[in-house]
Amino acid sequence: MRITLFGATGRTGHLLVRQALDAGHTITAYARNPERLTIEHPNLAVVAGQLDNDEAILAAVQDADAVIEGVGAVSDGTRRIIAAIDKSAVRRLVVVSTCSVPDPQDLPDAKFKALVQFVKTAAPTAYQEVRRAAEIVRASDTDWTLVRVAKLNNKNATGKIKVGHYGHGIVGLSITRADMGTFLLDQVADLTYLRQAPAISN
Ligand SMILES: NC(=O)c1ccc[n+]([C@@H]2O[C@H](COP(=O)([O-])OP(=O)(O)OC[C@H]3O[C@@H](n4cnc5c(N)ncnc54)[C@H](OP(=O)(O)O)[C@@H]3O)[C@@H](O)[C@H]2O)c1
């Protein structure tokens, strides 16, 4: 498949690009700092641009079969990516989100609420931005999935990914970036979580 990736130059992004190429996909990486992408491959193209460059974003997504966004707390960028998708044939959108974004199926306990409150206090702008981005994704006409994670780490892939909602005693708070990359890539063709916001952890 042809997958456009926002956030390819980041830590998860590099792992995801490698996983996707190894799986035979063709990747377009949209990057504000293309030189940070240390992978070269015949099936990897880079489109340089900021997240406010509508023309470049459209060029990056218009021939894609799916879009994965792992940039983070930049809701205006999310809005612009969705606007470009709306002008294209692509429908599938997988977005990395966080535990700061609630879901009606969550059953947050006191410990979890304290964590989210800590994030809200320590990083209020990021907290507001990820929530705003999630609202934009949920309101979109795309075939979206919001993948919620609490804490990422750089340990080796475990292959053991728990999926669910917070507070049910299944999903924890930490996952390796490698496992998250695997889950994100799987969502491109797997519609199990279509228009849902699953939480994942190891
Ligand atoms: N770190 C965590 O514990 C954690 C927890 C929950 C959710 N997440 C989410 O998981 C995803 C991956 O996280 P990560 O820690 O692996 O990523 P990362 O290494 O921090 O990389 C972030 C990526 O987003 C790009 N980016 C950030 N701000 C941008 C902006 N204003 N305009 C354009 N591009 C921008 C970066 O581009 P440059 O290379 O140019 O900087 C980079 O490609 C993100 O969506 C993050 O919000 C992370």
PDB file of C-alpha atoms and ligand atoms in Angstrom:
ATOM      1  CA  MET A   1       0.000   0.000   0.000  1.00  0.00           C
ATOM      2  CA  ARG A   2       0.982   3.630  -0.386  1.00  0.00           C
ATOM      3  CA  ILE A   3       1.175   5.184   3.060  1.00  0.00           C
ATOM      4  CA  THR A   4       1.841   8.832   3.871  1.00  0.00           C
ATOM      5  CA  LEU A   5       3.429   9.364   7.246  1.00  0.00           C
ATOM      6  CA  PHE A   6       3.544  12.569   9.279  1.00  0.00           C
ATOM      7  CA  GLY A   7       6.140  12.356  12.056  1.00  0.00           C
ATOM      8  CA  ALA A   8       8.504  10.082  10.148  1.00  0.00           C
ATOM      9  CA  THR A   9      11.592  11.886  11.464  1.00  0.00           C
ATOM     10  CA  GLY A  10      10.720  11.108  15.090  1.00  0.00           C
ATOM     11  CA  ARG A  11      11.626   8.102  17.201  1.00  0.00           C
ATOM     12  CA  THR A  12       8.453   6.145  16.494  1.00  0.00           C
ATOM     13  CA  GLY A  13       8.493   7.464  12.945  1.00  0.00           C
ATOM     14  CA  HIS A  14      11.859   5.901  12.113  1.00  0.00           C
ATOM     15  CA  LEU A  15      10.759   2.528  13.437  1.00  0.00           C
ATOM     16  CA  LEU A  16       7.476   2.773  11.575  1.00  0.00           C
ATOM     17  CA  VAL A  17       9.136   3.703   8.281  1.00  0.00           C
ATOM     18  CA  ARG A  18      11.444   0.707   8.586  1.00  0.00           C
ATOM     19  CA  GLN A  19       8.593  -1.636   9.495  1.00  0.00           C
ATOM     20  CA  ALA A  20       6.459  -0.384   6.629  1.00  0.00           C
ATOM     21  CA  LEU A  21       9.243  -0.696   4.063  1.00  0.00           C
ATOM     22  CA  ASP A  22      10.111  -4.181   5.310  1.00  0.00           C
ATOM     23  CA  ALA A  23       6.435  -5.093   4.872  1.00  0.00           C
ATOM     24  CA  GLY A  24       6.581  -3.979   1.245  1.00  0.00           C
ATOM     25  CA  HIS A  25       4.702  -0.707   1.528  1.00  0.00           C
ATOM     26  CA  THR A  26       5.581   2.469  -0.332  1.00  0.00           C
ATOM     27  CA  ILE A  27       6.093   5.395   2.027  1.00  0.00           C
ATOM     28  CA  THR A  28       5.788   9.130   1.580  1.00  0.00           C
ATOM     29  CA  ALA A  29       7.272  10.883   4.588  1.00  0.00           C
ATOM     30  CA  TYR A  30       6.151  14.470   5.176  1.00  0.00           C
ATOM     31  CA  ALA A  31       8.809  16.281   7.188  1.00  0.00           C
ATOM     32  CA  ARG A  32       9.693  19.807   8.246  1.00  0.00           C
ATOM     33  CA  ASN A  33      13.302  18.617   8.688  1.00  0.00           C
ATOM     34  CA  PRO A  34      13.800  15.961   5.972  1.00  0.00           C
ATOM     35  CA  GLU A  35      17.511  15.645   6.795  1.00  0.00           C
ATOM     36  CA  ARG A  36      16.536  14.028  10.100  1.00  0.00           C
ATOM     37  CA  LEU A  37      15.200  10.990   8.286  1.00  0.00           C
ATOM     38  CA  THR A  38      18.164   8.639   8.262  1.00  0.00           C
ATOM     39  CA  ILE A  39      16.574   5.905   6.143  1.00  0.00           C
ATOM     40  CA  GLU A  40      17.073   5.655   2.398  1.00  0.00           C
ATOM     41  CA  HIS A  41      15.058   3.219   0.305  1.00  0.00           C
ATOM     42  CA  PRO A  42      13.720   3.084  -3.253  1.00  0.00           C
ATOM     43  CA  ASN A  43      10.177   2.915  -1.871  1.00  0.00           C
ATOM     44  CA  LEU A  44      10.621   5.922   0.414  1.00  0.00           C
ATOM     45  CA  ALA A  45       9.933   9.456  -0.804  1.00  0.00           C
ATOM     46  CA  VAL A  46      10.163  12.595   1.286  1.00  0.00           C
ATOM     47  CA  VAL A  47       7.979  15.671   0.925  1.00  0.00           C
ATOM     48  CA  ALA A  48       9.444  18.674   2.732  1.00  0.00           C
ATOM     49  CA  GLY A  49       7.094  21.098   4.401  1.00  0.00           C
ATOM     50  CA  GLN A  50       5.728  22.647   7.548  1.00  0.00           C
ATOM     51  CA  LEU A  51       2.354  21.656   8.907  1.00  0.00           C
ATOM     52  CA  ASP A  52       0.794  24.911   7.653  1.00  0.00           C
ATOM     53  CA  ASN A  53       1.727  24.288   4.008  1.00  0.00           C
ATOM     54  CA  ASP A  54      -1.601  23.121   2.568  1.00  0.00           C
ATOM     55  CA  GLU A  55      -0.223  22.680  -0.935  1.00  0.00           C
ATOM     56  CA  ALA A  56       2.642  20.440   0.183  1.00  0.00           C
ATOM     57  CA  ILE A  57       0.370  18.446   2.509  1.00  0.00           C
ATOM     58  CA  LEU A  58      -2.050  17.822  -0.359  1.00  0.00           C
ATOM     59  CA  ALA A  59       0.819  16.709  -2.599  1.00  0.00           C
ATOM     60  CA  ALA A  60       1.915  14.268   0.101  1.00  0.00           C
ATOM     61  CA  VAL A  61      -1.485  12.659   0.706  1.00  0.00           C
ATOM     62  CA  GLN A  62      -3.305  12.787  -2.597  1.00  0.00           C
ATOM     63  CA  ASP A  63      -1.961   9.510  -4.005  1.00  0.00           C
ATOM     64  CA  ALA A  64      -1.956   7.627  -0.708  1.00  0.00           C
ATOM     65  CA  ASP A  65      -4.039   4.616   0.293  1.00  0.00           C
ATOM     66  CA  ALA A  66      -3.730   5.601   3.947  1.00  0.00           C
ATOM     67  CA  VAL A  67      -2.293   8.315   6.170  1.00  0.00           C
ATOM     68  CA  ILE A  68      -0.626   7.838   9.550  1.00  0.00           C
ATOM     69  CA  GLU A  69      -0.094  10.922  11.721  1.00  0.00           C
ATOM     70  CA  GLY A  70       2.314  10.711  14.638  1.00  0.00           C
ATOM     71  CA  VAL A  71       3.324  14.316  15.081  1.00  0.00           C
ATOM     72  CA  GLY A  72       1.633  15.001  18.379  1.00  0.00           C
ATOM     73  CA  ALA A  73       0.123  18.104  19.837  1.00  0.00           C
ATOM     74  CA  VAL A  74      -0.365  20.226  16.701  1.00  0.00           C
ATOM     75  CA  SER A  75      -4.116  20.376  16.197  1.00  0.00           C
ATOM     76  CA  ASP A  76      -3.956  22.884  13.358  1.00  0.00           C
ATOM     77  CA  GLY A  77      -1.683  20.463  11.519  1.00  0.00           C
ATOM     78  CA  THR A  78      -4.185  17.669  12.102  1.00  0.00           C
ATOM     79  CA  ARG A  79      -6.931  19.931  10.752  1.00  0.00           C
ATOM     80  CA  ARG A  80      -4.899  20.721   7.625  1.00  0.00           C
ATOM     81  CA  ILE A  81      -4.040  17.062   7.026  1.00  0.00           C
ATOM     82  CA  ILE A  82      -7.739  16.171   7.193  1.00  0.00           C
ATOM     83  CA  ALA A  83      -8.594  19.042   4.849  1.00  0.00           C
ATOM     84  CA  ALA A  84      -6.110  17.610   2.348  1.00  0.00           C
ATOM     85  CA  ILE A  85      -7.541  14.110   2.795  1.00  0.00           C
ATOM     86  CA  ASP A  86     -10.995  15.550   2.085  1.00  0.00           C
ATOM     87  CA  LYS A  87      -9.687  16.774  -1.263  1.00  0.00           C
ATOM     88  CA  SER A  88      -8.231  13.353  -2.081  1.00  0.00           C
ATOM     89  CA  ALA A  89      -9.448   9.822  -2.630  1.00  0.00           C
ATOM     90  CA  VAL A  90      -7.721   8.555   0.510  1.00  0.00           C
ATOM     91  CA  ARG A  91     -10.050   7.786   3.448  1.00  0.00           C
ATOM     92  CA  ARG A  92      -8.014   5.816   5.997  1.00  0.00           C
ATOM     93  CA  LEU A  93      -6.426   7.958   8.731  1.00  0.00           C
ATOM     94  CA  VAL A  94      -4.586   6.575  11.759  1.00  0.00           C
ATOM     95  CA  VAL A  95      -3.630   9.181  14.352  1.00  0.00           C
ATOM     96  CA  VAL A  96      -1.465   8.796  17.447  1.00  0.00           C
ATOM     97  CA  SER A  97      -3.186  10.258  20.465  1.00  0.00           C
ATOM     98  CA  THR A  98      -2.670  10.145  24.208  1.00  0.00           C
ATOM     99  CA  CYS A  99      -4.296   9.157  27.484  1.00  0.00           C
ATOM    100  CA  SER A 100      -5.302  12.824  27.892  1.00  0.00           C
ATOM    101  CA  VAL A 101      -8.021  12.146  25.353  1.00  0.00           C
ATOM    102  CA  PRO A 102     -11.013  10.521  27.062  1.00  0.00           C
ATOM    103  CA  ASP A 103     -13.309   7.927  25.574  1.00  0.00           C
ATOM    104  CA  PRO A 104     -16.811   7.076  26.779  1.00  0.00           C
ATOM    105  CA  GLN A 105     -15.723   3.468  27.327  1.00  0.00           C
ATOM    106  CA  ASP A 106     -12.926   4.421  29.754  1.00  0.00           C
ATOM    107  CA  LEU A 107     -13.407   3.774  33.464  1.00  0.00           C
ATOM    108  CA  PRO A 108     -10.673   6.012  34.860  1.00  0.00           C
ATOM    109  CA  ASP A 109      -9.646   5.263  38.435  1.00  0.00           C
ATOM    110  CA  ALA A 110      -8.077   7.772  40.839  1.00  0.00           C
ATOM    111  CA  LYS A 111      -4.511   6.890  39.782  1.00  0.00           C
ATOM    112  CA  PHE A 112      -5.310   7.393  36.125  1.00  0.00           C
ATOM    113  CA  LYS A 113      -7.136  10.657  36.786  1.00  0.00           C
ATOM    114  CA  ALA A 114      -4.088  11.868  38.739  1.00  0.00           C
ATOM    115  CA  LEU A 115      -1.832  11.074  35.772  1.00  0.00           C
ATOM    116  CA  VAL A 116      -4.023  13.018  33.361  1.00  0.00           C
ATOM    117  CA  GLN A 117      -4.276  15.896  35.839  1.00  0.00           C
ATOM    118  CA  PHE A 118      -0.480  15.923  36.090  1.00  0.00           C
ATOM    119  CA  VAL A 119      -0.168  16.161  32.286  1.00  0.00           C
ATOM    120  CA  LYS A 120      -2.783  18.921  32.229  1.00  0.00           C
ATOM    121  CA  THR A 121      -0.833  20.908  34.817  1.00  0.00           C
ATOM    122  CA  ALA A 122       2.681  20.203  33.546  1.00  0.00           C
ATOM    123  CA  ALA A 123       1.969  20.622  29.820  1.00  0.00           C
ATOM    124  CA  PRO A 124      -1.290  22.561  29.485  1.00  0.00           C
ATOM    125  CA  THR A 125      -0.793  23.554  25.860  1.00  0.00           C
ATOM    126  CA  ALA A 126       0.021  20.033  24.723  1.00  0.00           C
ATOM    127  CA  TYR A 127      -2.903  18.725  26.780  1.00  0.00           C
ATOM    128  CA  GLN A 128      -5.334  21.113  25.077  1.00  0.00           C
ATOM    129  CA  GLU A 129      -3.840  20.512  21.643  1.00  0.00           C
ATOM    130  CA  VAL A 130      -4.103  16.707  21.730  1.00  0.00           C
ATOM    131  CA  ARG A 131      -7.696  16.973  22.919  1.00  0.00           C
ATOM    132  CA  ARG A 132      -8.502  19.490  20.204  1.00  0.00           C
ATOM    133  CA  ALA A 133      -6.793  17.295  17.594  1.00  0.00           C
ATOM    134  CA  ALA A 134      -8.865  14.315  18.742  1.00  0.00           C
ATOM    135  CA  GLU A 135     -12.068  16.351  18.428  1.00  0.00           C
ATOM    136  CA  ILE A 136     -11.093  17.313  14.881  1.00  0.00           C
ATOM    137  CA  VAL A 137     -10.356  13.702  13.961  1.00  0.00           C
ATOM    138  CA  ARG A 138     -13.595  12.437  15.514  1.00  0.00           C
ATOM    139  CA  ALA A 139     -15.626  15.086  13.663  1.00  0.00           C
ATOM    140  CA  SER A 140     -14.035  14.253  10.330  1.00  0.00           C
ATOM    141  CA  ASP A 141     -15.508  12.215   7.499  1.00  0.00           C
ATOM    142  CA  THR A 142     -12.340  10.150   7.257  1.00  0.00           C
ATOM    143  CA  ASP A 143     -12.072   6.472   8.150  1.00  0.00           C
ATOM    144  CA  TRP A 144     -10.204   7.351  11.303  1.00  0.00           C
ATOM    145  CA  THR A 145      -8.719   5.486  14.225  1.00  0.00           C
ATOM    146  CA  LEU A 146      -7.250   7.339  17.199  1.00  0.00           C
ATOM    147  CA  VAL A 147      -4.570   5.235  18.873  1.00  0.00           C
ATOM    148  CA  ARG A 148      -4.174   6.350  22.474  1.00  0.00           C
ATOM    149  CA  VAL A 149      -0.943   5.768  24.392  1.00  0.00           C
ATOM    150  CA  ALA A 150       0.255   7.050  27.760  1.00  0.00           C
ATOM    151  CA  LYS A 151       4.043   6.577  27.798  1.00  0.00           C
ATOM    152  CA  LEU A 152       6.396   5.416  25.069  1.00  0.00           C
ATOM    153  CA  ASN A 153       9.746   3.748  25.650  1.00  0.00           C
ATOM    154  CA  ASN A 154      12.641   2.625  23.455  1.00  0.00           C
ATOM    155  CA  LYS A 155      12.842  -0.986  24.592  1.00  0.00           C
ATOM    156  CA  ASN A 156      12.825  -3.804  22.056  1.00  0.00           C
ATOM    157  CA  ALA A 157       9.564  -4.893  20.494  1.00  0.00           C
ATOM    158  CA  THR A 158       7.704  -7.430  22.599  1.00  0.00           C
ATOM    159  CA  GLY A 159       5.047  -8.436  20.093  1.00  0.00           C
ATOM    160  CA  LYS A 160       2.611  -8.354  23.005  1.00  0.00           C
ATOM    161  CA  ILE A 161       0.183  -5.476  22.592  1.00  0.00           C
ATOM    162  CA  LYS A 162      -2.835  -5.011  24.813  1.00  0.00           C
ATOM    163  CA  VAL A 163      -5.765  -3.131  23.330  1.00  0.00           C
ATOM    164  CA  GLY A 164      -8.786  -1.790  25.141  1.00  0.00           C
ATOM    165  CA  HIS A 165      -9.844   1.154  27.225  1.00  0.00           C
ATOM    166  CA  TYR A 166      -8.355   2.729  30.297  1.00  0.00           C
ATOM    167  CA  GLY A 167      -9.571   1.551  33.689  1.00  0.00           C
ATOM    168  CA  HIS A 168     -10.690  -1.957  32.763  1.00  0.00           C
ATOM    169  CA  GLY A 169      -7.576  -3.637  34.111  1.00  0.00           C
ATOM    170  CA  ILE A 170      -6.298  -4.649  30.678  1.00  0.00           C
ATOM    171  CA  VAL A 171      -4.418  -1.721  29.200  1.00  0.00           C
ATOM    172  CA  GLY A 172      -1.492  -0.286  31.128  1.00  0.00           C
ATOM    173  CA  LEU A 173       0.417   2.946  30.701  1.00  0.00           C
ATOM    174  CA  SER A 174       3.561   2.040  28.763  1.00  0.00           C
ATOM    175  CA  ILE A 175       4.420   0.606  25.359  1.00  0.00           C
ATOM    176  CA  THR A 176       7.553   0.329  23.269  1.00  0.00           C
ATOM    177  CA  ARG A 177       7.756   2.593  20.246  1.00  0.00           C
ATOM    178  CA  ALA A 178       8.456  -0.522  18.162  1.00  0.00           C
ATOM    179  CA  ASP A 179       5.229  -2.187  19.290  1.00  0.00           C
ATOM    180  CA  MET A 180       3.275   0.994  18.718  1.00  0.00           C
ATOM    181  CA  GLY A 181       4.707   1.177  15.205  1.00  0.00           C
ATOM    182  CA  THR A 182       3.501  -2.364  14.557  1.00  0.00           C
ATOM    183  CA  PHE A 183       0.018  -1.521  15.834  1.00  0.00           C
ATOM    184  CA  LEU A 184      -0.192   1.677  13.782  1.00  0.00           C
ATOM    185  CA  LEU A 185       0.857  -0.134  10.634  1.00  0.00           C
ATOM    186  CA  ASP A 186      -1.625  -2.935  11.264  1.00  0.00           C
ATOM    187  CA  GLN A 187      -4.464  -0.397  11.487  1.00  0.00           C
ATOM    188  CA  VAL A 188      -3.936   0.721   7.909  1.00  0.00           C
ATOM    189  CA  ALA A 189      -5.664  -2.377   6.561  1.00  0.00           C
ATOM    190  CA  ASP A 190      -7.451  -3.592   9.701  1.00  0.00           C
ATOM    191  CA  LEU A 191     -10.753  -1.804  10.305  1.00  0.00           C
ATOM    192  CA  THR A 192     -11.481  -3.410  13.687  1.00  0.00           C
ATOM    193  CA  TYR A 193     -11.085  -0.023  15.374  1.00  0.00           C
ATOM    194  CA  LEU A 194     -12.683   2.073  12.649  1.00  0.00           C
ATOM    195  CA  ARG A 195     -13.935   5.366  14.158  1.00  0.00           C
ATOM    196  CA  GLN A 196     -12.785   4.230  17.585  1.00  0.00           C
ATOM    197  CA  ALA A 197     -10.088   5.354  20.000  1.00  0.00           C
ATOM    198  CA  PRO A 198      -8.486   2.236  21.457  1.00  0.00           C
ATOM    199  CA  ALA A 199      -5.824   2.542  24.132  1.00  0.00           C
ATOM    200  CA  ILE A 200      -2.751   0.339  23.744  1.00  0.00           C
ATOM    201  CA  SER A 201       0.081  -0.782  26.010  1.00  0.00           C
ATOM    202  CA  ASN A 202       2.406  -3.706  26.536  1.00  0.00           C
TER     203      ASN A 202
HETATM  204  N1  LIG B   1       6.709  10.377  24.127  1.00  0.00           N
HETATM  205  C1  LIG B   1       5.673   9.829  24.763  1.00  0.00           C
HETATM  206  O1  LIG B   1       5.813   9.227  25.851  1.00  0.00           O
HETATM  207  C2  LIG B   1       4.314   9.937  24.150  1.00  0.00           C
HETATM  208  C3  LIG B   1       3.207   9.703  24.950  1.00  0.00           C
HETATM  209  C4  LIG B   1       1.939   9.729  24.347  1.00  0.00           C
HETATM  210  C5  LIG B   1       1.814   9.998  22.993  1.00  0.00           C
HETATM  211  N2  LIG B   1       2.914  10.267  22.260  1.00  0.00           N
HETATM  212  C6  LIG B   1       2.754  10.534  20.820  1.00  0.00           C
HETATM  213  O2  LIG B   1       3.385   9.513  20.081  1.00  0.00           O
HETATM  214  C7  LIG B   1       3.833  10.036  18.822  1.00  0.00           C
HETATM  215  C8  LIG B   1       5.283   9.672  18.621  1.00  0.00           C
HETATM  216  O3  LIG B   1       6.016  10.124  19.734  1.00  0.00           O
HETATM  217  P1  LIG B   1       7.621  10.050  19.734  1.00  0.00           P
HETATM  218  O4  LIG B   1       8.047  10.437  21.126  1.00  0.00           O
HETATM  219  O5  LIG B   1       8.119   8.766  19.175  1.00  0.00           O
HETATM  220  O6  LIG B   1       7.917  11.199  18.676  1.00  0.00           O
HETATM  221  P2  LIG B   1       9.153  12.207  18.572  1.00  0.00           P
HETATM  222  O7  LIG B   1      10.431  11.452  18.581  1.00  0.00           O
HETATM  223  O8  LIG B   1       8.994  13.282  19.610  1.00  0.00           O
HETATM  224  O9  LIG B   1       8.911  12.802  17.108  1.00  0.00           O
HETATM  225  C9  LIG B   1       7.858  13.692  16.867  1.00  0.00           C
HETATM  226  C10 LIG B   1       7.692  13.874  15.370  1.00  0.00           C
HETATM  227  O10 LIG B   1       6.729  14.902  15.141  1.00  0.00           O
HETATM  228  C11 LIG B   1       7.333  15.972  14.425  1.00  0.00           C
HETATM  229  N3  LIG B   1       6.835  17.235  14.947  1.00  0.00           N
HETATM  230  C12 LIG B   1       6.705  17.598  16.238  1.00  0.00           C
HETATM  231  N4  LIG B   1       6.211  18.856  16.329  1.00  0.00           N
HETATM  232  C13 LIG B   1       6.022  19.272  15.040  1.00  0.00           C
HETATM  233  C14 LIG B   1       5.530  20.472  14.454  1.00  0.00           C
HETATM  234  N5  LIG B   1       5.135  21.522  15.208  1.00  0.00           N
HETATM  235  N6  LIG B   1       5.482  20.558  13.110  1.00  0.00           N
HETATM  236  C15 LIG B   1       5.877  19.503  12.329  1.00  0.00           C
HETATM  237  N7  LIG B   1       6.350  18.351  12.830  1.00  0.00           N
HETATM  238  C16 LIG B   1       6.420  18.239  14.163  1.00  0.00           C
HETATM  239  C17 LIG B   1       8.811  15.821  14.647  1.00  0.00           C
HETATM  240  O11 LIG B   1       9.512  16.455  13.600  1.00  0.00           O
HETATM  241  P3  LIG B   1      11.061  16.907  13.768  1.00  0.00           P
HETATM  242  O12 LIG B   1      11.873  15.652  13.634  1.00  0.00           O
HETATM  243  O13 LIG B   1      11.245  17.877  12.660  1.00  0.00           O
HETATM  244  O14 LIG B   1      11.186  17.526  15.136  1.00  0.00           O
HETATM  245  C18 LIG B   1       8.959  14.305  14.658  1.00  0.00           C
HETATM  246  O15 LIG B   1       8.935  13.795  13.340  1.00  0.00           O
HETATM  247  C19 LIG B   1       3.540  11.525  18.863  1.00  0.00           C
HETATM  248  O16 LIG B   1       2.301  11.739  18.219  1.00  0.00           O
HETATM  249  C20 LIG B   1       3.407  11.811  20.346  1.00  0.00           C
HETATM  250  O17 LIG B   1       2.565  12.927  20.616  1.00  0.00           O
HETATM  251  C21 LIG B   1       4.152  10.246  22.794  1.00  0.00           C
END
